[in-house]
Amino acid sequence: TPVIMTQSAAVVGGGKIYQAEGDNAHDNPNDNEEADGGSPLAVAEVVPSIPNLIQEIQLSVSPLSTVNRRLTQQTWKRAVFDPMTPNQYASVIRAVTIEFDQPDLAAALAPAVRG
């Protein structure tokens, strides 16, 4: 799933960076610009992994929404949630900085974990 980000956002997992159309692309020679003249500023495919999930949770305004979105994606389910160990499960829960939100995330994540 492509992730569209603003100029100040981090890119997790790599991806191409494009110059936005009408954004004075020729002012900065270091900017990347596609030949078609523009598309989103940054599109990144986040590689399904425990460290990337933890980073997404830490950067998210709503960790529960982030995890729920990933739980619906089969690539994340097969690569991250199905093989998740109890220690990894605990690490993901601890990544939620607001302790009040940890039980809700733990309850949402528990049924998806087979390990």
Coordinates of C-alpha atoms in Angstrom, one line a residue:
T1 CA 0.0 0.0 0.0
P2 CA 1.5 3.3 -1.0
V3 CA 1.9 5.9 1.7
I4 CA 1.6 9.6 0.7
M5 CA 3.6 11.9 2.9
T6 CA 4.4 15.6 3.2
Q7 CA 7.9 17.0 2.8
S8 CA 8.6 16.8 6.5
A9 CA 7.6 13.2 6.9
A10 CA 9.9 10.2 7.3
V11 CA 10.2 7.5 4.7
V12 CA 10.2 4.1 6.2
G13 CA 11.2 1.2 4.0
G14 CA 12.4 3.2 1.0
G15 CA 10.7 4.3 -2.1
K16 CA 11.0 6.9 -4.9
I17 CA 10.6 10.6 -4.1
Y18 CA 9.0 12.8 -6.7
Q19 CA 8.7 16.6 -7.1
A20 CA 5.2 17.9 -6.8
E21 CA 3.7 19.5 -9.9
G22 CA 3.9 23.3 -9.7
D23 CA 6.4 23.2 -6.8
N24 CA 9.2 25.2 -8.6
A25 CA 11.0 22.0 -9.4
H26 CA 13.8 23.8 -11.3
D27 CA 14.8 26.0 -8.3
N28 CA 16.6 23.1 -6.6
P29 CA 18.7 20.9 -8.8
N30 CA 18.9 18.3 -6.0
D31 CA 15.2 17.6 -6.2
N32 CA 14.1 14.4 -8.0
E33 CA 11.5 14.9 -10.7
E34 CA 9.9 12.4 -12.9
A35 CA 9.8 13.1 -16.6
D36 CA 6.0 13.4 -16.6
G37 CA 6.3 16.6 -14.5
G38 CA 5.0 15.4 -11.2
S39 CA 3.3 13.1 -8.8
P40 CA 3.2 12.8 -5.0
L41 CA 6.2 14.1 -3.1
A42 CA 7.0 10.8 -1.6
V43 CA 5.5 7.4 -2.0
A44 CA 6.9 4.6 0.2
E45 CA 6.1 1.0 0.6
V46 CA 6.6 0.1 4.2
V47 CA 8.3 -3.3 4.4
P48 CA 6.3 -5.6 6.7
S49 CA 8.5 -6.2 9.7
I50 CA 8.3 -6.0 13.5
P51 CA 10.8 -3.0 13.6
N52 CA 8.8 -1.1 11.0
L53 CA 5.5 -1.8 12.8
I54 CA 7.1 -0.6 16.1
Q55 CA 8.3 2.6 14.3
E56 CA 4.9 3.2 12.8
I57 CA 3.3 2.8 16.2
Q58 CA 5.8 5.2 17.8
L59 CA 5.2 7.8 15.1
S60 CA 1.4 7.4 14.9
V61 CA -1.2 9.7 16.4
S62 CA -3.4 6.7 16.8
P63 CA -1.4 3.5 17.3
L64 CA -4.6 1.4 17.5
S65 CA -5.7 2.6 14.0
T66 CA -2.3 1.9 12.7
V67 CA -2.3 -1.7 13.9
N68 CA -5.9 -2.2 12.9
R69 CA -5.0 -1.1 9.3
R70 CA -2.1 -3.4 9.2
L71 CA -4.1 -6.3 10.5
T72 CA -6.4 -6.1 7.4
Q73 CA -3.4 -6.3 5.0
Q74 CA -2.5 -9.9 4.1
T75 CA 1.1 -9.2 3.5
W76 CA 1.5 -7.8 7.0
K77 CA -0.6 -10.7 8.4
R78 CA 1.6 -13.3 6.9
A79 CA 5.0 -11.6 7.4
V80 CA 4.5 -10.0 10.8
F81 CA 1.4 -11.1 12.8
D82 CA 1.2 -14.9 12.1
P83 CA 4.8 -15.6 13.1
M84 CA 4.9 -13.1 16.0
T85 CA 6.4 -14.5 19.2
P86 CA 5.3 -13.6 22.7
N87 CA 8.4 -11.4 23.1
Q88 CA 7.7 -9.6 19.9
Y89 CA 4.1 -9.1 20.9
A90 CA 5.2 -7.5 24.2
S91 CA 7.7 -5.2 22.3
V92 CA 4.9 -4.0 20.0
I93 CA 2.6 -3.3 23.0
R94 CA 5.5 -1.4 24.8
A95 CA 6.0 0.7 21.7
V96 CA 2.7 2.5 22.5
T97 CA 3.9 5.6 24.5
I98 CA 0.6 6.3 26.2
E99 CA 0.1 3.4 28.7
F100 CA -3.6 4.0 28.7
D101 CA -3.8 2.9 25.1
Q102 CA -1.8 -0.3 25.6
P103 CA -4.6 -2.6 26.7
D104 CA -6.8 -1.7 23.7
L105 CA -3.9 -2.4 21.3
A106 CA -3.1 -5.6 23.1
A107 CA -6.7 -6.8 22.8
A108 CA -6.9 -5.9 19.1
L109 CA -3.6 -7.6 18.3
A110 CA -3.9 -10.8 20.4
P111 CA -6.4 -12.7 18.1
A112 CA -4.1 -12.2 15.2
V113 CA -1.0 -13.6 16.9
R114 CA -0.5 -17.4 16.4
G115 CA 2.9 -17.7 18.2

